Amino acid sequence: MDDADVERILAVARREIGHETVQDLGECTRLLIGRFAVAINDRDPLYRDPEYARSLGYSDVIAPPTMLTSIRGWGAGPFPDELRTDGSAAETTAHLEGFRRMGAGQKLTLVSPVVAGDHISVRRKLVAAYSKRGRSGNLVFLESESLYVNQHDEVRAIHRRTELLR
Amino acid sequence: MTAASLAFADIQVGMAIPELACRPTNLNLFQFAAVTWQSHRIHYDKDYAVEEGYSDVVLQASLHGAYLGRLLTEWAHPNGRILELEWTNRRYATVGETLTFRGVVIERYERAGQGIVVCELTEENTSGEVITPARATLVFDRPAAGAG
């Protein structure tokens, strides 16, 4: 990534900062919660046993704390031949195409536990964009904030995520 | 289960959280990619991961966070829950590495009738390098074990 790439990405990012998009994600089912618990090898009965969860005052099983913010695709997503060579979905914004992206850090505020049956939507916005010169060249950091709410407008989580482009 | 549950009164500053060690396999990464619907090839296609300069398939950034979550909930549930969890993916990890998650209590106080506990956490790789430094705040708002 040369200096002109950095400037181009930052110029677009600065215009996007603060603009909120709202997306309906879908329902957190017992199946989704159970599978996520299996995938992280977590045998906590709070994620699998509705009776146990009710005995602790929850209306149903709850999700592991990082489930909501770990899910990258909530819909069916693109077909395999529509994915980029690296397997990720094509950028919705062309100016980010062609750069390698990776997660650089996350901050989760878990306002209340996600309960099976929650229908979640997310309000997302870019909050910061900046560049650094790393050992292997220029790096661009994009920080976004996502607010996850359920169908009753109860906030479940606030997720601040830093993504690195190189 | 309740009898062994950790209560706020049991926690002191300096207390260590029982460590969590795991050695993620291809199966673990596949299941995590499937349930999170993440199709990035570095997480399941070794040939492609090598092309990108990694030695093997790479753990998802969120999987490190999920294991940090486990470290905390296996210690604090059901009386305590995570309020905040913050981590930095400083270095990547590949499948087959042994990862060790540790934590220590650095602050403990009461706020509005709830017990608040702040912990510093680390994830180390096989070479003992801290690859994911982290910090968490937990809230203990359930009655102590046996009460109520």
PDB file of C-alpha atoms in Angstrom:
ATOM      1  CA  MET A   1       0.000   0.000   0.000  1.00  0.00           C
ATOM      2  CA  ASP A   2       1.647   3.245  -1.097  1.00  0.00           C
ATOM      3  CA  ASP A   3       1.089   6.726   0.372  1.00  0.00           C
ATOM      4  CA  ALA A   4      -1.509   7.561  -2.320  1.00  0.00           C
ATOM      5  CA  ASP A   5      -3.548   4.440  -1.368  1.00  0.00           C
ATOM      6  CA  VAL A   6      -3.460   5.507   2.277  1.00  0.00           C
ATOM      7  CA  GLU A   7      -4.664   9.003   1.448  1.00  0.00           C
ATOM      8  CA  ARG A   8      -7.422   7.684  -0.827  1.00  0.00           C
ATOM      9  CA  ILE A   9      -8.739   5.253   1.828  1.00  0.00           C
ATOM     10  CA  LEU A  10      -8.534   7.836   4.610  1.00  0.00           C
ATOM     11  CA  ALA A  11     -10.292  10.484   2.497  1.00  0.00           C
ATOM     12  CA  VAL A  12     -13.282   8.176   1.908  1.00  0.00           C
ATOM     13  CA  ALA A  13     -13.255   6.992   5.523  1.00  0.00           C
ATOM     14  CA  ARG A  14     -13.299  10.537   6.903  1.00  0.00           C
ATOM     15  CA  ARG A  15     -16.452  11.280   4.909  1.00  0.00           C
ATOM     16  CA  GLU A  16     -18.094   8.084   6.271  1.00  0.00           C
ATOM     17  CA  ILE A  17     -17.292   8.707   9.941  1.00  0.00           C
ATOM     18  CA  GLY A  18     -20.436   9.057  12.024  1.00  0.00           C
ATOM     19  CA  HIS A  19     -22.906   7.867   9.354  1.00  0.00           C
ATOM     20  CA  GLU A  20     -25.021   5.100  10.873  1.00  0.00           C
ATOM     21  CA  THR A  21     -26.338   2.100   8.948  1.00  0.00           C
ATOM     22  CA  VAL A  22     -29.033  -0.173  10.366  1.00  0.00           C
ATOM     23  CA  GLN A  23     -29.187  -3.866   9.515  1.00  0.00           C
ATOM     24  CA  ASP A  24     -31.670  -6.539  10.566  1.00  0.00           C
ATOM     25  CA  LEU A  25     -29.573  -9.582  11.483  1.00  0.00           C
ATOM     26  CA  GLY A  26     -32.116 -12.222  12.495  1.00  0.00           C
ATOM     27  CA  GLU A  27     -32.998 -14.471  15.384  1.00  0.00           C
ATOM     28  CA  CYS A  28     -30.598 -16.001  17.882  1.00  0.00           C
ATOM     29  CA  THR A  29     -32.058 -19.489  18.107  1.00  0.00           C
ATOM     30  CA  ARG A  30     -31.251 -22.229  20.618  1.00  0.00           C
ATOM     31  CA  LEU A  31     -29.615 -24.070  17.699  1.00  0.00           C
ATOM     32  CA  LEU A  32     -27.298 -21.168  16.847  1.00  0.00           C
ATOM     33  CA  ILE A  33     -26.369 -20.713  20.514  1.00  0.00           C
ATOM     34  CA  GLY A  34     -25.808 -24.458  20.996  1.00  0.00           C
ATOM     35  CA  ARG A  35     -23.628 -24.700  17.889  1.00  0.00           C
ATOM     36  CA  PHE A  36     -21.553 -21.679  18.887  1.00  0.00           C
ATOM     37  CA  ALA A  37     -20.969 -23.258  22.327  1.00  0.00           C
ATOM     38  CA  VAL A  38     -19.847 -26.492  20.639  1.00  0.00           C
ATOM     39  CA  ALA A  39     -17.548 -24.579  18.272  1.00  0.00           C
ATOM     40  CA  ILE A  40     -15.725 -22.952  21.197  1.00  0.00           C
ATOM     41  CA  ASN A  41     -15.841 -26.200  23.188  1.00  0.00           C
ATOM     42  CA  ASP A  42     -17.799 -24.624  26.050  1.00  0.00           C
ATOM     43  CA  ARG A  43     -19.963 -27.019  28.073  1.00  0.00           C
ATOM     44  CA  ASP A  44     -21.638 -24.421  30.291  1.00  0.00           C
ATOM     45  CA  PRO A  45     -25.262 -25.602  30.783  1.00  0.00           C
ATOM     46  CA  LEU A  46     -26.432 -21.964  30.581  1.00  0.00           C
ATOM     47  CA  TYR A  47     -25.989 -22.289  26.798  1.00  0.00           C
ATOM     48  CA  ARG A  48     -27.657 -25.693  26.423  1.00  0.00           C
ATOM     49  CA  ASP A  49     -30.177 -26.366  29.178  1.00  0.00           C
ATOM     50  CA  PRO A  50     -33.296 -24.121  29.233  1.00  0.00           C
ATOM     51  CA  GLU A  51     -34.394 -25.468  32.647  1.00  0.00           C
ATOM     52  CA  TYR A  52     -31.048 -24.615  34.189  1.00  0.00           C
ATOM     53  CA  ALA A  53     -31.137 -21.149  32.587  1.00  0.00           C
ATOM     54  CA  ARG A  54     -34.665 -20.569  33.967  1.00  0.00           C
ATOM     55  CA  SER A  55     -33.508 -21.631  37.445  1.00  0.00           C
ATOM     56  CA  LEU A  56     -31.094 -18.682  37.265  1.00  0.00           C
ATOM     57  CA  GLY A  57     -33.799 -16.230  36.211  1.00  0.00           C
ATOM     58  CA  TYR A  58     -33.298 -16.191  32.427  1.00  0.00           C
ATOM     59  CA  SER A  59     -36.272 -16.824  30.134  1.00  0.00           C
ATOM     60  CA  ASP A  60     -34.299 -19.346  28.049  1.00  0.00           C
ATOM     61  CA  VAL A  61     -30.704 -20.373  27.322  1.00  0.00           C
ATOM     62  CA  ILE A  62     -28.327 -17.454  26.934  1.00  0.00           C
ATOM     63  CA  ALA A  63     -25.540 -17.055  24.375  1.00  0.00           C
ATOM     64  CA  PRO A  64     -21.812 -17.145  25.159  1.00  0.00           C
ATOM     65  CA  PRO A  65     -20.637 -13.547  25.658  1.00  0.00           C
ATOM     66  CA  THR A  66     -18.808 -13.149  22.341  1.00  0.00           C
ATOM     67  CA  MET A  67     -21.300 -14.952  20.072  1.00  0.00           C
ATOM     68  CA  LEU A  68     -23.170 -11.964  18.725  1.00  0.00           C
ATOM     69  CA  THR A  69     -20.075 -10.082  17.697  1.00  0.00           C
ATOM     70  CA  SER A  70     -18.229 -13.122  16.313  1.00  0.00           C
ATOM     71  CA  ILE A  71     -20.800 -13.850  13.626  1.00  0.00           C
ATOM     72  CA  ARG A  72     -19.616 -12.381  10.318  1.00  0.00           C
ATOM     73  CA  GLY A  73     -22.446 -13.448   8.038  1.00  0.00           C
ATOM     74  CA  TRP A  74     -26.055 -13.435   9.207  1.00  0.00           C
ATOM     75  CA  GLY A  75     -27.618 -14.181   5.828  1.00  0.00           C
ATOM     76  CA  ALA A  76     -26.943 -16.817   3.174  1.00  0.00           C
ATOM     77  CA  GLY A  77     -24.144 -14.689   1.740  1.00  0.00           C
ATOM     78  CA  PRO A  78     -22.595 -14.829  -1.727  1.00  0.00           C
ATOM     79  CA  PHE A  79     -22.137 -18.004  -3.773  1.00  0.00           C
ATOM     80  CA  PRO A  80     -18.603 -19.455  -3.804  1.00  0.00           C
ATOM     81  CA  ASP A  81     -17.803 -18.080  -7.278  1.00  0.00           C
ATOM     82  CA  GLU A  82     -18.782 -14.609  -6.097  1.00  0.00           C
ATOM     83  CA  LEU A  83     -16.204 -14.599  -3.279  1.00  0.00           C
ATOM     84  CA  ARG A  84     -12.787 -13.010  -3.619  1.00  0.00           C
ATOM     85  CA  THR A  85      -9.709 -15.231  -4.088  1.00  0.00           C
ATOM     86  CA  ASP A  86      -9.054 -15.096  -0.343  1.00  0.00           C
ATOM     87  CA  GLY A  87     -12.566 -16.442   0.352  1.00  0.00           C
ATOM     88  CA  SER A  88     -13.971 -13.268   1.846  1.00  0.00           C
ATOM     89  CA  ALA A  89     -17.008 -11.472   0.524  1.00  0.00           C
ATOM     90  CA  ALA A  90     -16.250  -8.753  -2.027  1.00  0.00           C
ATOM     91  CA  GLU A  91     -16.028  -5.273  -0.575  1.00  0.00           C
ATOM     92  CA  THR A  92     -19.177  -3.248  -0.808  1.00  0.00           C
ATOM     93  CA  THR A  93     -16.860  -0.270  -1.197  1.00  0.00           C
ATOM     94  CA  ALA A  94     -14.506  -0.515  -4.183  1.00  0.00           C
ATOM     95  CA  HIS A  95     -11.743   1.630  -2.668  1.00  0.00           C
ATOM     96  CA  LEU A  96     -10.941  -1.115  -0.128  1.00  0.00           C
ATOM     97  CA  GLU A  97     -10.685  -3.875  -2.751  1.00  0.00           C
ATOM     98  CA  GLY A  98      -7.267  -5.468  -3.135  1.00  0.00           C
ATOM     99  CA  PHE A  99      -5.904  -4.841   0.353  1.00  0.00           C
ATOM    100  CA  ARG A 100      -5.430  -7.488   3.033  1.00  0.00           C
ATOM    101  CA  ARG A 101      -7.636  -7.021   6.063  1.00  0.00           C
ATOM    102  CA  MET A 102      -7.343  -8.480   9.524  1.00  0.00           C
ATOM    103  CA  GLY A 103      -8.843  -7.955  12.954  1.00  0.00           C
ATOM    104  CA  ALA A 104      -6.529  -5.908  15.174  1.00  0.00           C
ATOM    105  CA  GLY A 105      -8.549  -5.694  18.363  1.00  0.00           C
ATOM    106  CA  GLN A 106     -12.007  -5.522  19.826  1.00  0.00           C
ATOM    107  CA  LYS A 107     -13.826  -4.027  22.782  1.00  0.00           C
ATOM    108  CA  LEU A 108     -17.128  -5.478  23.822  1.00  0.00           C
ATOM    109  CA  THR A 109     -19.546  -3.927  26.250  1.00  0.00           C
ATOM    110  CA  LEU A 110     -22.077  -6.597  27.172  1.00  0.00           C
ATOM    111  CA  VAL A 111     -25.040  -4.620  28.413  1.00  0.00           C
ATOM    112  CA  SER A 112     -27.276  -7.679  28.935  1.00  0.00           C
ATOM    113  CA  PRO A 113     -27.036 -11.346  27.920  1.00  0.00           C
ATOM    114  CA  VAL A 114     -28.459 -12.472  24.576  1.00  0.00           C
ATOM    115  CA  VAL A 115     -31.341 -14.879  25.204  1.00  0.00           C
ATOM    116  CA  ALA A 116     -32.619 -17.506  22.756  1.00  0.00           C
ATOM    117  CA  GLY A 117     -35.452 -15.897  20.790  1.00  0.00           C
ATOM    118  CA  ASP A 118     -33.807 -12.484  20.610  1.00  0.00           C
ATOM    119  CA  HIS A 119     -34.250 -10.942  17.174  1.00  0.00           C
ATOM    120  CA  ILE A 120     -31.229  -8.736  16.685  1.00  0.00           C
ATOM    121  CA  SER A 121     -30.561  -5.673  14.608  1.00  0.00           C
ATOM    122  CA  VAL A 122     -27.363  -3.681  14.516  1.00  0.00           C
ATOM    123  CA  ARG A 123     -26.615   0.034  14.114  1.00  0.00           C
ATOM    124  CA  ARG A 124     -23.095   0.429  12.801  1.00  0.00           C
ATOM    125  CA  LYS A 125     -20.874   3.412  12.143  1.00  0.00           C
ATOM    126  CA  LEU A 126     -17.244   4.159  11.436  1.00  0.00           C
ATOM    127  CA  VAL A 127     -15.755   6.155  14.321  1.00  0.00           C
ATOM    128  CA  ALA A 128     -12.068   6.582  13.449  1.00  0.00           C
ATOM    129  CA  ALA A 129      -9.601   6.112  10.604  1.00  0.00           C
ATOM    130  CA  TYR A 130      -5.828   6.583  10.751  1.00  0.00           C
ATOM    131  CA  SER A 131      -2.587   5.235   9.318  1.00  0.00           C
ATOM    132  CA  LYS A 132       0.736   4.043  10.720  1.00  0.00           C
ATOM    133  CA  ARG A 133       3.976   3.042   9.095  1.00  0.00           C
ATOM    134  CA  GLY A 134       4.741  -0.568  10.096  1.00  0.00           C
ATOM    135  CA  ARG A 135       7.854  -2.673   9.527  1.00  0.00           C
ATOM    136  CA  SER A 136       6.383  -4.046   6.298  1.00  0.00           C
ATOM    137  CA  GLY A 137       4.925  -0.764   5.002  1.00  0.00           C
ATOM    138  CA  ASN A 138       1.863   1.391   5.468  1.00  0.00           C
ATOM    139  CA  LEU A 139      -1.019   0.229   7.619  1.00  0.00           C
ATOM    140  CA  VAL A 140      -4.498   1.730   7.766  1.00  0.00           C
ATOM    141  CA  PHE A 141      -6.688   1.274  10.834  1.00  0.00           C
ATOM    142  CA  LEU A 142     -10.469   1.552  10.669  1.00  0.00           C
ATOM    143  CA  GLU A 143     -12.424   1.627  13.933  1.00  0.00           C
ATOM    144  CA  SER A 144     -16.133   0.908  13.882  1.00  0.00           C
ATOM    145  CA  GLU A 145     -18.805   0.826  16.561  1.00  0.00           C
ATOM    146  CA  SER A 146     -21.842  -1.442  16.424  1.00  0.00           C
ATOM    147  CA  LEU A 147     -24.836  -1.280  18.726  1.00  0.00           C
ATOM    148  CA  TYR A 148     -26.788  -4.558  18.936  1.00  0.00           C
ATOM    149  CA  VAL A 149     -30.423  -4.354  20.044  1.00  0.00           C
ATOM    150  CA  ASN A 150     -33.214  -6.925  20.220  1.00  0.00           C
ATOM    151  CA  GLN A 151     -36.855  -6.703  19.097  1.00  0.00           C
ATOM    152  CA  HIS A 152     -37.797  -4.950  22.378  1.00  0.00           C
ATOM    153  CA  ASP A 153     -35.142  -2.263  21.828  1.00  0.00           C
ATOM    154  CA  GLU A 154     -33.073  -3.693  24.671  1.00  0.00           C
ATOM    155  CA  VAL A 155     -29.380  -3.062  24.048  1.00  0.00           C
ATOM    156  CA  ARG A 156     -27.473  -6.342  24.215  1.00  0.00           C
ATOM    157  CA  ALA A 157     -23.983  -5.256  23.215  1.00  0.00           C
ATOM    158  CA  ILE A 158     -21.787  -2.437  21.997  1.00  0.00           C
ATOM    159  CA  HIS A 159     -18.882  -3.596  19.895  1.00  0.00           C
ATOM    160  CA  ARG A 160     -15.885  -1.481  19.027  1.00  0.00           C
ATOM    161  CA  ARG A 161     -13.662  -3.155  16.467  1.00  0.00           C
ATOM    162  CA  THR A 162     -10.355  -2.131  14.935  1.00  0.00           C
ATOM    163  CA  GLU A 163      -9.542  -3.489  11.520  1.00  0.00           C
ATOM    164  CA  LEU A 164      -6.139  -3.284   9.892  1.00  0.00           C
ATOM    165  CA  LEU A 165      -5.580  -2.962   6.149  1.00  0.00           C
ATOM    166  CA  ARG A 166      -2.236  -3.547   4.517  1.00  0.00           C
TER     167      ARG A 166
ATOM    168  CA  MET B   1     -23.057 -26.742  41.017  1.00  0.00           C
ATOM    169  CA  THR B   2     -24.255 -23.800  43.119  1.00  0.00           C
ATOM    170  CA  ALA B   3     -22.242 -24.922  46.141  1.00  0.00           C
ATOM    171  CA  ALA B   4     -18.990 -24.528  44.185  1.00  0.00           C
ATOM    172  CA  SER B   5     -20.000 -21.238  42.561  1.00  0.00           C
ATOM    173  CA  LEU B   6     -17.722 -18.267  43.006  1.00  0.00           C
ATOM    174  CA  ALA B   7     -19.210 -15.337  44.936  1.00  0.00           C
ATOM    175  CA  PHE B   8     -18.046 -11.726  45.022  1.00  0.00           C
ATOM    176  CA  ALA B   9     -17.030 -12.202  48.677  1.00  0.00           C
ATOM    177  CA  ASP B  10     -14.543 -14.911  47.611  1.00  0.00           C
ATOM    178  CA  ILE B  11     -12.613 -12.569  45.326  1.00  0.00           C
ATOM    179  CA  GLN B  12      -9.537 -10.562  46.308  1.00  0.00           C
ATOM    180  CA  VAL B  13      -7.153  -8.336  44.362  1.00  0.00           C
ATOM    181  CA  GLY B  14      -4.206 -10.434  43.166  1.00  0.00           C
ATOM    182  CA  MET B  15      -6.278 -13.593  42.908  1.00  0.00           C
ATOM    183  CA  ALA B  16      -5.461 -15.709  39.845  1.00  0.00           C
ATOM    184  CA  ILE B  17      -8.158 -17.060  37.576  1.00  0.00           C
ATOM    185  CA  PRO B  18      -7.719 -20.812  36.944  1.00  0.00           C
ATOM    186  CA  GLU B  19      -5.890 -20.990  33.625  1.00  0.00           C
ATOM    187  CA  LEU B  20      -7.363 -22.385  30.437  1.00  0.00           C
ATOM    188  CA  ALA B  21      -5.128 -24.271  28.023  1.00  0.00           C
ATOM    189  CA  CYS B  22      -6.265 -25.415  24.628  1.00  0.00           C
ATOM    190  CA  ARG B  23      -4.810 -26.696  21.385  1.00  0.00           C
ATOM    191  CA  PRO B  24      -7.205 -25.715  18.613  1.00  0.00           C
ATOM    192  CA  THR B  25      -7.600 -28.295  15.848  1.00  0.00           C
ATOM    193  CA  ASN B  26      -8.752 -28.020  12.237  1.00  0.00           C
ATOM    194  CA  LEU B  27     -12.138 -29.277  13.422  1.00  0.00           C
ATOM    195  CA  ASN B  28     -12.431 -26.424  15.967  1.00  0.00           C
ATOM    196  CA  LEU B  29     -11.583 -23.839  13.302  1.00  0.00           C
ATOM    197  CA  PHE B  30     -13.991 -25.408  10.808  1.00  0.00           C
ATOM    198  CA  GLN B  31     -16.868 -25.368  13.326  1.00  0.00           C
ATOM    199  CA  PHE B  32     -16.125 -21.786  14.346  1.00  0.00           C
ATOM    200  CA  ALA B  33     -15.946 -20.664  10.693  1.00  0.00           C
ATOM    201  CA  ALA B  34     -19.202 -22.484   9.930  1.00  0.00           C
ATOM    202  CA  VAL B  35     -21.215 -21.109  12.844  1.00  0.00           C
ATOM    203  CA  THR B  36     -19.959 -17.556  12.297  1.00  0.00           C
ATOM    204  CA  TRP B  37     -20.288 -17.941   8.470  1.00  0.00           C
ATOM    205  CA  GLN B  38     -16.731 -16.722   7.897  1.00  0.00           C
ATOM    206  CA  SER B  39     -15.310 -18.000   4.618  1.00  0.00           C
ATOM    207  CA  HIS B  40     -11.867 -16.359   4.674  1.00  0.00           C
ATOM    208  CA  ARG B  41      -9.535 -19.064   3.342  1.00  0.00           C
ATOM    209  CA  ILE B  42      -6.620 -18.463   5.734  1.00  0.00           C
ATOM    210  CA  HIS B  43      -8.808 -20.127   8.392  1.00  0.00           C
ATOM    211  CA  TYR B  44      -9.314 -23.512   6.637  1.00  0.00           C
ATOM    212  CA  ASP B  45      -7.138 -23.827   3.515  1.00  0.00           C
ATOM    213  CA  LYS B  46      -3.538 -24.559   4.512  1.00  0.00           C
ATOM    214  CA  ASP B  47      -2.116 -24.183   0.978  1.00  0.00           C
ATOM    215  CA  TYR B  48      -3.705 -20.763   0.700  1.00  0.00           C
ATOM    216  CA  ALA B  49      -2.551 -19.763   4.212  1.00  0.00           C
ATOM    217  CA  VAL B  50       1.026 -20.694   3.248  1.00  0.00           C
ATOM    218  CA  GLU B  51       0.678 -18.553   0.092  1.00  0.00           C
ATOM    219  CA  GLU B  52      -0.150 -15.615   2.358  1.00  0.00           C
ATOM    220  CA  GLY B  53       2.966 -16.317   4.430  1.00  0.00           C
ATOM    221  CA  TYR B  54       1.521 -18.255   7.388  1.00  0.00           C
ATOM    222  CA  SER B  55       2.860 -21.647   8.472  1.00  0.00           C
ATOM    223  CA  ASP B  56      -0.603 -23.227   8.766  1.00  0.00           C
ATOM    224  CA  VAL B  57      -4.255 -22.205   8.976  1.00  0.00           C
ATOM    225  CA  VAL B  58      -4.788 -19.217  11.251  1.00  0.00           C
ATOM    226  CA  LEU B  59      -7.184 -18.856  14.186  1.00  0.00           C
ATOM    227  CA  GLN B  60      -9.966 -16.324  13.655  1.00  0.00           C
ATOM    228  CA  ALA B  61      -9.425 -13.098  15.624  1.00  0.00           C
ATOM    229  CA  SER B  62     -12.804 -13.655  17.296  1.00  0.00           C
ATOM    230  CA  LEU B  63     -11.884 -17.186  18.365  1.00  0.00           C
ATOM    231  CA  HIS B  64      -9.177 -15.733  20.632  1.00  0.00           C
ATOM    232  CA  GLY B  65     -11.906 -13.548  22.156  1.00  0.00           C
ATOM    233  CA  ALA B  66     -14.233 -16.513  22.558  1.00  0.00           C
ATOM    234  CA  TYR B  67     -11.562 -18.424  24.503  1.00  0.00           C
ATOM    235  CA  LEU B  68     -10.939 -15.360  26.687  1.00  0.00           C
ATOM    236  CA  GLY B  69     -14.680 -15.350  27.345  1.00  0.00           C
ATOM    237  CA  ARG B  70     -14.502 -19.015  28.375  1.00  0.00           C
ATOM    238  CA  LEU B  71     -11.609 -18.333  30.744  1.00  0.00           C
ATOM    239  CA  LEU B  72     -13.809 -15.784  32.524  1.00  0.00           C
ATOM    240  CA  THR B  73     -17.190 -17.521  32.484  1.00  0.00           C
ATOM    241  CA  GLU B  74     -15.775 -20.881  33.621  1.00  0.00           C
ATOM    242  CA  TRP B  75     -14.507 -18.980  36.665  1.00  0.00           C
ATOM    243  CA  ALA B  76     -17.366 -16.541  37.301  1.00  0.00           C
ATOM    244  CA  HIS B  77     -20.608 -18.181  36.170  1.00  0.00           C
ATOM    245  CA  PRO B  78     -23.299 -18.253  37.266  1.00  0.00           C
ATOM    246  CA  ASN B  79     -22.983 -15.470  39.883  1.00  0.00           C
ATOM    247  CA  GLY B  80     -20.776 -13.210  37.797  1.00  0.00           C
ATOM    248  CA  ARG B  81     -20.929 -12.182  34.163  1.00  0.00           C
ATOM    249  CA  ILE B  82     -18.716 -10.215  31.793  1.00  0.00           C
ATOM    250  CA  LEU B  83     -19.589  -6.548  31.434  1.00  0.00           C
ATOM    251  CA  GLU B  84     -16.628  -5.501  29.288  1.00  0.00           C
ATOM    252  CA  LEU B  85     -14.015  -7.458  27.385  1.00  0.00           C
ATOM    253  CA  GLU B  86     -11.278  -5.782  25.399  1.00  0.00           C
ATOM    254  CA  TRP B  87      -8.426  -7.479  23.567  1.00  0.00           C
ATOM    255  CA  THR B  88      -5.698  -6.783  21.033  1.00  0.00           C
ATOM    256  CA  ASN B  89      -4.692  -9.392  18.478  1.00  0.00           C
ATOM    257  CA  ARG B  90      -0.962  -8.687  18.700  1.00  0.00           C
ATOM    258  CA  ARG B  91       0.200 -11.873  16.965  1.00  0.00           C
ATOM    259  CA  TYR B  92      -1.620 -14.577  15.097  1.00  0.00           C
ATOM    260  CA  ALA B  93      -1.776 -18.247  16.131  1.00  0.00           C
ATOM    261  CA  THR B  94      -2.014 -21.304  13.936  1.00  0.00           C
ATOM    262  CA  VAL B  95      -3.782 -24.617  14.398  1.00  0.00           C
ATOM    263  CA  GLY B  96      -1.938 -27.098  16.614  1.00  0.00           C
ATOM    264  CA  GLU B  97      -0.337 -24.465  18.856  1.00  0.00           C
ATOM    265  CA  THR B  98      -0.942 -24.810  22.580  1.00  0.00           C
ATOM    266  CA  LEU B  99      -2.530 -21.612  23.845  1.00  0.00           C
ATOM    267  CA  THR B 100      -2.650 -20.699  27.513  1.00  0.00           C
ATOM    268  CA  PHE B 101      -5.114 -18.149  28.862  1.00  0.00           C
ATOM    269  CA  ARG B 102      -4.484 -16.557  32.249  1.00  0.00           C
ATOM    270  CA  GLY B 103      -5.984 -13.803  34.318  1.00  0.00           C
ATOM    271  CA  VAL B 104      -5.505 -11.948  37.574  1.00  0.00           C
ATOM    272  CA  VAL B 105      -7.823  -9.683  39.550  1.00  0.00           C
ATOM    273  CA  ILE B 106      -6.468  -6.112  39.619  1.00  0.00           C
ATOM    274  CA  GLU B 107      -9.440  -4.232  41.093  1.00  0.00           C
ATOM    275  CA  ARG B 108     -12.494  -5.063  43.179  1.00  0.00           C
ATOM    276  CA  TYR B 109     -15.185  -2.672  44.377  1.00  0.00           C
ATOM    277  CA  GLU B 110     -18.905  -2.261  44.958  1.00  0.00           C
ATOM    278  CA  ARG B 111     -21.113   0.006  42.856  1.00  0.00           C
ATOM    279  CA  ALA B 112     -24.868   0.418  43.307  1.00  0.00           C
ATOM    280  CA  GLY B 113     -25.187  -2.849  45.194  1.00  0.00           C
ATOM    281  CA  GLN B 114     -23.220  -4.817  42.627  1.00  0.00           C
ATOM    282  CA  GLY B 115     -19.756  -6.282  42.889  1.00  0.00           C
ATOM    283  CA  ILE B 116     -17.365  -5.144  40.180  1.00  0.00           C
ATOM    284  CA  VAL B 117     -14.180  -7.050  39.387  1.00  0.00           C
ATOM    285  CA  VAL B 118     -11.520  -5.916  36.905  1.00  0.00           C
ATOM    286  CA  CYS B 119      -9.056  -8.470  35.540  1.00  0.00           C
ATOM    287  CA  GLU B 120      -5.978  -8.370  33.370  1.00  0.00           C
ATOM    288  CA  LEU B 121      -5.753 -11.286  30.967  1.00  0.00           C
ATOM    289  CA  THR B 122      -3.181 -12.800  28.645  1.00  0.00           C
ATOM    290  CA  GLU B 123      -3.084 -15.421  25.970  1.00  0.00           C
ATOM    291  CA  GLU B 124       0.316 -17.021  25.418  1.00  0.00           C
ATOM    292  CA  ASN B 125       1.497 -19.231  22.573  1.00  0.00           C
ATOM    293  CA  THR B 126       3.746 -22.307  22.845  1.00  0.00           C
ATOM    294  CA  SER B 127       6.870 -20.100  22.980  1.00  0.00           C
ATOM    295  CA  GLY B 128       5.476 -18.158  25.935  1.00  0.00           C
ATOM    296  CA  GLU B 129       4.859 -14.987  23.906  1.00  0.00           C
ATOM    297  CA  VAL B 130       1.815 -12.933  24.891  1.00  0.00           C
ATOM    298  CA  ILE B 131      -0.166 -12.884  21.652  1.00  0.00           C
ATOM    299  CA  THR B 132      -3.429 -11.442  22.959  1.00  0.00           C
ATOM    300  CA  PRO B 133      -3.309  -9.042  25.902  1.00  0.00           C
ATOM    301  CA  ALA B 134      -6.773  -8.324  27.284  1.00  0.00           C
ATOM    302  CA  ARG B 135      -8.722  -6.711  30.082  1.00  0.00           C
ATOM    303  CA  ALA B 136     -12.170  -7.494  31.414  1.00  0.00           C
ATOM    304  CA  THR B 137     -14.713  -6.092  33.837  1.00  0.00           C
ATOM    305  CA  LEU B 138     -17.167  -8.465  35.466  1.00  0.00           C
ATOM    306  CA  VAL B 139     -20.252  -7.800  37.504  1.00  0.00           C
ATOM    307  CA  PHE B 140     -21.450 -10.010  40.329  1.00  0.00           C
ATOM    308  CA  ASP B 141     -25.097  -9.217  40.868  1.00  0.00           C
ATOM    309  CA  ARG B 142     -26.439 -12.545  42.049  1.00  0.00           C
ATOM    310  CA  PRO B 143     -26.735 -13.439  45.716  1.00  0.00           C
ATOM    311  CA  ALA B 144     -23.812 -15.312  47.207  1.00  0.00           C
ATOM    312  CA  ALA B 145     -24.001 -19.086  46.937  1.00  0.00           C
ATOM    313  CA  GLY B 146     -26.667 -20.470  49.255  1.00  0.00           C
ATOM    314  CA  ALA B 147     -28.421 -17.136  49.840  1.00  0.00           C
ATOM    315  CA  GLY B 148     -31.995 -16.899  48.625  1.00  0.00           C
TER     316      GLY B 148
END
